């Protein structure tokens, strides 16, 4: 079976997370992603542990299905090799600080002269324009600037960051979408183009509910723990051995929760908890009262009762519980492949399950420069590799 | 200029956030998204405030650029109209609970018989397979199951949810990518197919760093406030009027921070803070000492000093500060359009800036059923609309 993105060639000059996450998504669906790693040590994550037989797990996690060539773009011969690659590529993606690509002679204007069909995507912290464009942009700074950090955390507490690198992932996903969109434009008669996207904008675009409240009534969101602003109980509670989520968001579910779960039928007529408005007005007392009961039994005990009562609910898993859950495993969200140096490598699976073009691991994450010769030979370049190696070009 | 996704017709049977976010991204890039809203009241978010002249801001936020038709799928005539639409569509997307589409007679197997080129995408809480498939899936339950909630929050504190509906957004983004990928597959010789994706899997796929640590060395992540696990100071601090982020992640930046920002040159030789390892070992004391100084001046004061010292830094904005920031505005992340009923409506801009096919607002979010007649006429269906309306079909 032809892979969905077979025939799409991507030159990937990104490193760390946002860009590599994007090109992993493309490679998983069959694009030929050629990772062009900097001289001499390649992607910075190659130096980040944990390591298995000297291979970085962090690197391997987001670089499966790609080929790697090492290229010194500060050497004229290195740049010539890149130009040759560009002539045969569909997509070029980079995450240098704004201005650096131009200094290296690999900016869009230069490369579009070699290949006007090229789709060129730049990822940066703040974008190629605007007053902050020259600032160093990291995920955490983007989480602060987008406001998301200010409404994540305990009620009345300090801002906290989202556990994952939210804006890196946002930029990576936005890059996938925009590259695929621009590719469709080309397949249906359009030409190549330039795409500028930032960590900040990509995450900010996800604050749609908060934007509706702010634009609609000037409401500024604040952190609220695990709780819903408008309904309760709809939040996390401590149990004897962990935390669970209870979603008794309407009156019928609340009544079932009182009678069938916590066995507090008297709460149904308690003036503090009668209606949802009453419960929201007394939410601190309610939380305390509920938790006093829930801490006496295990999460499993309560989740069984909640399920029997048909009340939306679920565990708050620690990450090891997540990865060992039977549902997660039955959904193939953990897969394993053989790496020539690291041996058996576990990795996360493909979130979209396609009936005809499923994601698959066709190649392990590459070692540094593993495919330099292979790729250059495909271009018909008969180069003196040992001389280029000695000279520090590849 | 042709829009990037011109010619792609999408039938959108989703509501609330994940699905509508997906189809908004497609519509922004020029796809003809026909939102098929349920009889009689349409998308549930139409009933959610804030309202402007009775139009829901929440609904308008994620449904711009789409057309709306109202259709009662429980009526045989309603279903026949849908089948007619399916014959002329490229993409079909739904977010019913698993099994409901089949009961309605609009599952993939049925619709593929009418149009074998159809790309059919299902979004659900837990997916179409696995032991939890029949559970009601909401964003918060997915945040709990994926483990992300367990490593978001204050150090040693309770789990908290991410401020945005993280897994809804993850599913929406994964849907965009998989639909575009399947569409490229079709444009390059493949046929239609079925895509099954879930809120849980989509967010879990984003935990790549945490997976690397867990698979590589069995490490289970825990909440850590705004702080980095391996370097300090690289986190948020309280100032006189808010919070800021300081990213002095290496020795050189630490020394500059001591001498040029907080004027504590003695810390450089203080045995508690000498090396990064020392600082991590004494992080609580360090945080306290730094904050004692930073709370005496405003965020702006410190950010100016940090910028002069070339230390990565930035504000932790409240959401109103974000939307009023000059950089955010110069990046066109806030746009405004005229809505026939609501008047001037502000909305978030397009995160990817395309040189040739920029996103644009071509139509306001539709009123319920606004395009029923228009769309059905395009199909060449000459129906008795007033009879269908009276009968409760449209």
CSV table of C-alpha atoms in Angstrom, one decimal, chain B:
chain,number,residue,atom,x,y,z
B,1,UNK,CA,-6.0,34.1,-5.5
B,2,UNK,CA,-7.2,30.6,-5.1
B,3,UNK,CA,-7.5,29.6,-1.5
B,4,UNK,CA,-5.3,26.7,-0.4
B,5,UNK,CA,-8.1,24.3,0.3
B,6,UNK,CA,-10.5,25.5,-2.3
B,7,UNK,CA,-12.5,22.6,-3.7
B,8,UNK,CA,-12.5,20.6,-0.5
B,9,UNK,CA,-16.0,20.1,0.8
B,10,UNK,CA,-16.5,19.1,4.4
B,11,UNK,CA,-19.6,17.8,6.1
B,12,UNK,CA,-19.3,18.7,9.8
B,13,UNK,CA,-21.5,16.8,12.2
B,14,UNK,CA,-19.5,17.8,15.3
B,15,UNK,CA,-20.3,20.2,18.0
B,16,UNK,CA,-18.8,22.0,21.0
B,17,UNK,CA,-15.0,22.2,20.7
B,18,UNK,CA,-12.8,19.4,19.3
B,19,UNK,CA,-14.6,18.9,16.0
B,20,UNK,CA,-15.6,22.5,15.4
B,21,UNK,CA,-12.0,23.6,16.1
B,22,UNK,CA,-10.8,21.2,13.4
B,23,UNK,CA,-13.3,22.3,10.8
B,24,UNK,CA,-12.5,26.0,11.6
B,25,UNK,CA,-8.9,25.4,10.7
B,26,UNK,CA,-10.0,23.8,7.4
B,27,UNK,CA,-12.5,26.6,6.7
B,28,UNK,CA,-10.0,29.3,7.5
B,29,UNK,CA,-7.8,27.8,4.6
B,30,UNK,CA,-10.7,27.8,2.1
B,31,UNK,CA,-12.5,24.5,2.5
B,32,UNK,CA,-16.2,24.6,2.1
B,33,UNK,CA,-17.3,23.5,5.5
B,34,UNK,CA,-21.0,22.7,5.8
B,35,UNK,CA,-22.0,22.4,9.5
B,36,UNK,CA,-24.9,20.1,9.8
B,37,UNK,CA,-26.6,21.1,13.0
B,38,UNK,CA,-29.1,18.9,14.9
B,39,UNK,CA,-32.8,19.6,15.1
B,40,UNK,CA,-34.1,21.7,16.7
B,41,UNK,CA,-31.5,23.8,18.5
B,42,UNK,CA,-28.2,23.1,16.7
B,43,UNK,CA,-24.7,23.0,18.3
B,44,UNK,CA,-25.0,22.9,22.1
B,45,UNK,CA,-22.7,25.9,22.3
B,46,UNK,CA,-25.4,28.1,20.8
B,47,UNK,CA,-27.0,28.0,24.2
B,48,UNK,CA,-23.8,29.0,26.0
B,49,UNK,CA,-23.0,32.6,27.0
B,50,UNK,CA,-21.7,35.2,26.7
B,51,UNK,CA,-24.2,36.4,24.1
B,52,UNK,CA,-24.2,39.5,21.9
B,53,UNK,CA,-27.7,40.2,20.5
B,54,UNK,CA,-28.6,36.6,21.4
B,55,UNK,CA,-25.6,35.2,19.4
B,56,UNK,CA,-23.3,33.0,21.5
B,57,UNK,CA,-19.7,34.3,21.5
B,58,UNK,CA,-18.5,30.8,22.3
B,59,UNK,CA,-20.2,29.4,19.1
B,60,UNK,CA,-19.0,32.3,17.0
B,61,UNK,CA,-15.4,31.8,18.2
B,62,UNK,CA,-15.0,28.4,16.5
B,63,UNK,CA,-17.5,28.5,13.7
B,64,UNK,CA,-16.4,31.4,11.5
B,65,UNK,CA,-16.1,30.7,7.8
B,66,UNK,CA,-18.6,27.8,7.8
B,67,UNK,CA,-22.1,27.5,6.5
B,68,UNK,CA,-24.9,26.0,8.6
B,69,UNK,CA,-27.8,23.8,7.7
B,70,UNK,CA,-30.2,22.3,10.2
B,71,UNK,CA,-31.2,18.7,9.6
B,72,UNK,CA,-33.3,16.2,11.6
B,73,UNK,CA,-31.5,12.9,11.1
B,74,UNK,CA,-34.2,11.0,12.9
B,75,UNK,CA,-36.6,11.8,10.0
B,76,UNK,CA,-36.2,9.6,6.9
B,77,UNK,CA,-36.3,12.7,4.7
B,78,UNK,CA,-33.5,14.3,6.7
B,79,UNK,CA,-31.3,11.3,6.3
B,80,UNK,CA,-32.0,11.3,2.5
B,81,UNK,CA,-30.8,14.9,2.3
B,82,UNK,CA,-27.7,14.0,4.2
B,83,UNK,CA,-27.0,11.1,1.8
B,84,UNK,CA,-27.3,13.5,-1.0
B,85,UNK,CA,-24.8,15.8,0.6
B,86,UNK,CA,-22.5,12.8,1.2
B,87,UNK,CA,-22.4,12.0,-2.5
B,88,UNK,CA,-20.9,15.4,-3.2
B,89,UNK,CA,-18.5,15.6,-0.2
B,90,UNK,CA,-14.8,14.9,0.3
B,91,UNK,CA,-14.8,14.8,4.1
B,92,UNK,CA,-17.3,13.7,6.8
B,93,UNK,CA,-16.5,14.3,10.5
B,94,UNK,CA,-18.5,13.4,13.5
B,95,UNK,CA,-18.2,13.2,17.3
B,96,UNK,CA,-21.0,11.0,18.4
B,97,UNK,CA,-20.4,8.4,21.0
B,98,UNK,CA,-19.1,5.1,19.4
B,99,UNK,CA,-22.2,3.2,18.0
B,100,UNK,CA,-24.5,6.2,17.6
B,101,UNK,CA,-23.5,7.0,14.0
B,102,UNK,CA,-24.3,3.4,13.0
B,103,UNK,CA,-27.7,3.6,14.8
B,104,UNK,CA,-28.5,6.8,12.8
B,105,UNK,CA,-27.5,5.0,9.6
B,106,UNK,CA,-24.6,7.4,8.9
B,107,UNK,CA,-21.6,5.3,9.9
B,108,UNK,CA,-18.6,4.8,7.6
B,109,UNK,CA,-19.7,1.5,6.1
B,110,UNK,CA,-23.0,3.0,5.0
B,111,UNK,CA,-21.7,6.3,3.7
B,112,UNK,CA,-18.7,4.7,1.8
B,113,UNK,CA,-21.3,2.8,-0.3
B,114,UNK,CA,-22.6,6.2,-1.5
B,115,UNK,CA,-19.2,7.7,-2.0
B,116,UNK,CA,-16.1,5.5,-1.8
B,117,UNK,CA,-13.8,8.5,-2.0
B,118,UNK,CA,-15.2,9.9,1.3
B,119,UNK,CA,-12.7,10.6,4.1
B,120,UNK,CA,-14.6,9.9,7.3
B,121,UNK,CA,-13.2,11.0,10.6
B,122,UNK,CA,-14.6,10.1,14.0
B,123,UNK,CA,-13.7,11.9,17.1
B,124,UNK,CA,-14.6,10.4,20.5
B,125,UNK,CA,-13.4,10.5,24.1
B,126,UNK,CA,-11.6,7.2,24.1
B,127,UNK,CA,-11.8,5.9,20.5
B,128,UNK,CA,-13.9,3.3,18.7
B,129,UNK,CA,-12.1,0.4,20.2
B,130,UNK,CA,-10.7,-0.7,23.6
B,131,UNK,CA,-12.4,-1.3,27.0
B,132,UNK,CA,-13.3,2.3,27.7
B,133,UNK,CA,-14.8,3.1,24.3
B,134,UNK,CA,-18.4,3.4,25.6
B,135,UNK,CA,-17.5,5.8,28.4
B,136,UNK,CA,-18.5,9.5,28.0
B,137,UNK,CA,-15.4,11.3,27.2
B,138,UNK,CA,-14.8,14.9,28.2
B,139,UNK,CA,-11.7,16.9,28.1
B,140,UNK,CA,-11.1,16.8,31.8
B,141,UNK,CA,-11.4,13.0,32.0
B,142,UNK,CA,-8.8,12.8,29.2
B,143,UNK,CA,-6.5,15.2,31.1
B,144,UNK,CA,-6.7,12.8,34.0
B,145,UNK,CA,-6.3,9.6,32.1
B,146,UNK,CA,-3.3,10.8,30.0
B,147,UNK,CA,-1.4,11.6,33.2
B,148,UNK,CA,-0.8,15.2,32.1
B,149,UNK,CA,-2.8,16.5,35.1
B,150,UNK,CA,-0.6,14.5,37.5
B,151,UNK,CA,2.5,16.4,36.5
B,152,UNK,CA,0.9,19.9,36.2
B,153,UNK,CA,0.7,21.9,39.4
B,154,UNK,CA,2.7,23.2,42.3
B,155,UNK,CA,5.7,21.1,43.6
B,156,UNK,CA,4.3,18.7,46.1
B,157,UNK,CA,0.8,20.0,45.5
B,158,UNK,CA,-2.4,18.6,44.0
B,159,UNK,CA,-2.8,17.9,40.3
B,160,UNK,CA,-4.4,20.8,38.4
B,161,UNK,CA,-5.8,20.9,34.9
B,162,UNK,CA,-4.2,22.9,32.1
B,163,UNK,CA,-6.0,26.2,31.7
B,164,UNK,CA,-7.2,25.4,28.2
B,165,UNK,CA,-9.2,22.3,27.1
B,166,UNK,CA,-6.0,20.6,26.2
B,167,UNK,CA,-7.3,17.3,24.9
B,168,UNK,CA,-10.2,18.8,23.0
B,169,UNK,CA,-7.7,21.0,21.2
B,170,UNK,CA,-5.3,18.0,20.7
B,171,UNK,CA,-8.1,15.9,19.1
B,172,UNK,CA,-9.1,18.9,16.9
B,173,UNK,CA,-5.5,19.4,15.7
B,174,UNK,CA,-5.0,15.7,15.1
B,175,UNK,CA,-8.2,15.6,13.1
B,176,UNK,CA,-6.9,18.4,10.9
B,177,UNK,CA,-3.7,16.7,10.2
B,178,UNK,CA,-5.2,13.3,9.5
B,179,UNK,CA,-7.9,14.7,7.2
B,180,UNK,CA,-5.3,16.7,5.2
B,181,UNK,CA,-3.0,13.7,5.1
B,182,UNK,CA,-5.9,11.4,3.9
B,183,UNK,CA,-6.9,14.1,1.3
B,184,UNK,CA,-3.3,14.2,0.0
B,185,UNK,CA,-3.4,10.4,-0.3
B,186,UNK,CA,-6.6,10.8,-2.4
B,187,UNK,CA,-5.1,13.6,-4.5
B,188,UNK,CA,-2.1,11.4,-5.3
B,189,UNK,CA,-4.0,8.3,-6.4
B,190,UNK,CA,-5.4,6.7,-3.2
B,191,UNK,CA,-9.1,6.4,-2.2
B,192,UNK,CA,-11.2,7.4,0.7
B,193,UNK,CA,-10.8,5.9,4.2
B,194,UNK,CA,-11.9,5.9,7.8
B,195,UNK,CA,-10.0,7.7,10.6
B,196,UNK,CA,-10.7,6.9,14.3
B,197,UNK,CA,-9.2,9.3,16.8
B,198,UNK,CA,-9.7,10.1,20.5
B,199,UNK,CA,-9.3,12.9,22.9
B,200,UNK,CA,-7.1,10.7,25.2
B,201,UNK,CA,-4.8,9.4,22.5
B,202,UNK,CA,-4.4,12.8,20.8
B,203,UNK,CA,-3.2,14.4,24.1
B,204,UNK,CA,-1.1,11.4,25.2
B,205,UNK,CA,0.8,11.6,21.9
B,206,UNK,CA,2.1,15.0,23.0
B,207,UNK,CA,3.9,13.7,26.1
B,208,UNK,CA,7.1,12.9,24.2
B,209,UNK,CA,9.6,14.3,26.7
B,210,UNK,CA,7.9,12.5,29.6
B,211,UNK,CA,7.7,9.2,27.6
B,212,UNK,CA,11.5,9.5,26.9
B,213,UNK,CA,12.2,9.8,30.6
B,214,UNK,CA,9.8,7.0,31.5
B,215,UNK,CA,10.9,4.5,28.8
B,216,UNK,CA,14.5,5.5,29.2
B,217,UNK,CA,14.9,5.4,32.9
B,218,UNK,CA,11.6,4.7,34.5
B,219,UNK,CA,11.1,8.3,35.7
B,220,UNK,CA,7.6,9.3,36.6
B,221,UNK,CA,7.1,13.1,36.2
B,222,UNK,CA,5.6,15.1,39.1
B,223,UNK,CA,4.3,18.7,39.2
B,224,UNK,CA,7.0,21.3,39.5
B,225,UNK,CA,5.3,24.7,39.5
B,226,UNK,CA,6.9,26.8,36.8
B,227,UNK,CA,10.4,25.4,37.4
B,228,UNK,CA,12.8,23.3,35.2
B,229,UNK,CA,13.8,20.0,36.7
B,230,UNK,CA,17.5,20.3,35.8
B,231,UNK,CA,18.4,23.9,35.8
B,232,UNK,CA,17.8,26.9,38.1
B,233,UNK,CA,16.9,29.8,38.1
B,234,UNK,CA,14.7,28.9,35.1
B,235,UNK,CA,11.2,29.6,36.4
B,236,UNK,CA,8.6,32.2,37.5
B,237,UNK,CA,9.1,34.7,40.3
B,238,UNK,CA,6.7,37.1,42.0
B,239,UNK,CA,7.3,40.8,41.5
B,240,UNK,CA,5.6,43.8,43.0
B,241,UNK,CA,2.8,43.7,40.5
B,242,UNK,CA,2.8,40.2,39.0
B,243,UNK,CA,5.0,37.4,37.9
B,244,UNK,CA,8.0,37.1,35.5
B,245,UNK,CA,10.0,34.3,34.1
B,246,UNK,CA,13.8,34.2,34.4
B,247,UNK,CA,15.8,31.8,32.2
B,248,UNK,CA,19.3,32.0,33.6
B,249,UNK,CA,19.9,28.4,32.8
B,250,UNK,CA,23.7,28.3,32.5
B,251,UNK,CA,26.7,29.5,34.6
B,252,UNK,CA,27.4,32.6,32.5
B,253,UNK,CA,23.8,33.7,32.7
B,254,UNK,CA,23.6,33.0,36.4
B,255,UNK,CA,26.7,35.2,37.0
B,256,UNK,CA,25.2,38.0,35.0
B,257,UNK,CA,21.9,37.6,36.9
B,258,UNK,CA,23.7,38.0,40.2
B,259,UNK,CA,25.8,41.0,39.2
B,260,UNK,CA,23.6,42.9,36.7
B,261,UNK,CA,20.1,42.1,37.8
B,262,UNK,CA,19.7,41.4,41.5
B,263,UNK,CA,23.1,42.9,42.5
B,264,UNK,CA,24.1,40.0,44.7
B,265,UNK,CA,27.6,39.4,43.5
B,266,UNK,CA,28.3,37.4,46.7
B,267,UNK,CA,26.0,34.6,45.5
B,268,UNK,CA,28.5,33.7,42.8
B,269,UNK,CA,30.9,32.5,45.4
B,270,UNK,CA,28.2,31.4,47.9
B,271,UNK,CA,28.7,27.6,48.4
B,272,UNK,CA,24.9,27.1,48.3
B,273,UNK,CA,24.7,28.5,44.8
B,274,UNK,CA,28.1,28.0,43.2
B,275,UNK,CA,27.2,25.5,40.5
B,276,UNK,CA,23.9,24.5,38.9
B,277,UNK,CA,24.0,21.3,41.0
B,278,UNK,CA,24.4,23.4,44.2
B,279,UNK,CA,21.5,25.6,43.1
B,280,UNK,CA,19.3,22.6,42.3
B,281,UNK,CA,20.2,21.1,45.7
B,282,UNK,CA,19.2,24.4,47.4
B,283,UNK,CA,16.4,25.5,45.1
B,284,UNK,CA,13.9,26.4,47.8
B,285,UNK,CA,16.3,28.7,49.5
B,286,UNK,CA,17.4,30.2,46.2
B,287,UNK,CA,13.8,30.8,45.1
B,288,UNK,CA,13.1,32.5,48.4
B,289,UNK,CA,16.2,34.7,48.3
B,290,UNK,CA,15.5,35.8,44.7
B,291,UNK,CA,11.9,36.5,45.3
B,292,UNK,CA,12.7,38.6,48.4
B,293,UNK,CA,14.5,40.9,46.1
B,294,UNK,CA,12.1,40.8,43.1
B,295,UNK,CA,9.0,41.6,45.0
B,296,UNK,CA,10.3,45.1,45.7
B,297,UNK,CA,10.0,46.3,42.1
B,298,UNK,CA,7.6,45.9,39.2
B,299,UNK,CA,7.7,43.3,36.5
B,300,UNK,CA,8.6,45.9,33.9
B,301,UNK,CA,11.5,47.1,36.0
B,302,UNK,CA,13.0,43.6,36.2
B,303,UNK,CA,12.3,42.6,32.6
B,304,UNK,CA,14.2,45.8,31.5
B,305,UNK,CA,17.2,44.8,33.5
B,306,UNK,CA,17.1,41.2,32.4
B,307,UNK,CA,16.9,42.2,28.8
B,308,UNK,CA,19.8,44.6,29.2
B,309,UNK,CA,21.8,41.7,30.7
B,310,UNK,CA,20.7,39.5,27.7
B,311,UNK,CA,19.1,36.9,30.0
B,312,UNK,CA,16.2,35.0,28.5
B,313,UNK,CA,13.1,36.3,30.3
B,314,UNK,CA,9.5,37.3,29.9
B,315,UNK,CA,6.3,38.2,31.7
B,316,UNK,CA,3.7,35.9,33.0
B,317,UNK,CA,0.8,37.8,31.6
B,318,UNK,CA,-2.8,37.8,32.7
B,319,UNK,CA,-5.0,37.0,29.7
B,320,UNK,CA,-6.1,40.7,29.3
B,321,UNK,CA,-2.4,41.7,29.2
B,322,UNK,CA,-1.8,39.1,26.5
B,323,UNK,CA,-4.5,40.4,24.3
B,324,UNK,CA,-3.5,44.0,24.7
B,325,UNK,CA,0.2,43.4,24.1
B,326,UNK,CA,1.7,45.3,21.1
B,327,UNK,CA,3.5,42.3,19.7
B,328,UNK,CA,0.4,40.1,19.8
B,329,UNK,CA,-1.5,42.8,18.0
B,330,UNK,CA,1.2,43.4,15.5
B,331,UNK,CA,1.1,39.7,14.7
B,332,UNK,CA,-2.6,40.1,13.8
B,333,UNK,CA,-3.6,37.6,16.5
B,334,UNK,CA,-6.7,39.6,17.2
B,335,UNK,CA,-9.0,40.3,14.3
B,336,UNK,CA,-12.5,41.7,14.0
B,337,UNK,CA,-15.3,41.1,11.6
B,338,UNK,CA,-18.9,42.2,11.1
B,339,UNK,CA,-21.6,39.7,12.1
B,340,UNK,CA,-25.1,40.4,10.7
B,341,UNK,CA,-26.7,40.0,14.1
B,342,UNK,CA,-23.9,40.4,16.7
B,343,UNK,CA,-22.3,43.4,15.0
B,344,UNK,CA,-18.5,43.8,15.4
B,345,UNK,CA,-17.0,40.5,16.7
B,346,UNK,CA,-13.5,40.1,17.8
B,347,UNK,CA,-11.8,36.8,17.4
B,348,UNK,CA,-8.4,35.2,17.5
B,349,UNK,CA,-6.2,35.4,14.3
B,350,UNK,CA,-4.5,32.8,12.2
B,351,UNK,CA,-1.3,31.4,13.8
B,352,UNK,CA,0.4,30.4,10.5
B,353,UNK,CA,1.3,33.4,8.3
B,354,UNK,CA,1.3,32.2,4.6
B,355,UNK,CA,2.9,34.4,2.0
B,356,UNK,CA,0.4,33.3,-0.8
B,357,UNK,CA,-2.6,31.8,0.8
B,358,UNK,CA,-3.2,33.7,4.0
B,359,UNK,CA,-6.1,32.8,6.3
B,360,UNK,CA,-9.0,35.2,6.2
B,361,UNK,CA,-12.5,35.6,7.4
B,362,UNK,CA,-14.7,35.1,4.4
B,363,UNK,CA,-17.9,34.6,6.3
B,364,UNK,CA,-19.1,35.3,9.8
B,365,UNK,CA,-20.2,32.3,12.0
B,366,UNK,CA,-23.5,31.3,10.6
B,367,UNK,CA,-26.9,31.6,12.3
B,368,UNK,CA,-28.7,28.3,12.7
B,369,UNK,CA,-29.8,26.8,9.4
B,370,UNK,CA,-28.8,30.0,7.6
B,371,UNK,CA,-27.6,28.1,4.5
B,372,UNK,CA,-30.0,25.2,4.4
B,373,UNK,CA,-31.8,26.3,1.3
B,374,UNK,CA,-28.7,27.6,-0.4
B,375,UNK,CA,-26.7,24.4,0.1
B,376,UNK,CA,-29.6,22.1,-1.0
B,377,UNK,CA,-30.2,24.2,-4.1
B,378,UNK,CA,-26.5,23.8,-5.0
B,379,UNK,CA,-27.2,20.0,-4.9
B,380,UNK,CA,-30.0,20.6,-7.4
B,381,UNK,CA,-32.6,19.5,-4.9
B,382,UNK,CA,-35.8,21.2,-5.5
B,383,UNK,CA,-37.5,20.6,-2.2
B,384,UNK,CA,-40.6,22.1,-0.6
B,385,UNK,CA,-38.8,23.9,2.1
B,386,UNK,CA,-41.8,25.2,4.0
B,387,UNK,CA,-43.2,21.7,4.2
B,388,UNK,CA,-39.9,20.3,5.4
B,389,UNK,CA,-39.7,23.1,8.0
B,390,UNK,CA,-43.3,22.5,9.2
B,391,UNK,CA,-42.6,18.8,9.4
B,392,UNK,CA,-39.4,19.3,11.5
B,393,UNK,CA,-37.0,17.9,8.9
B,394,UNK,CA,-34.9,21.1,8.5
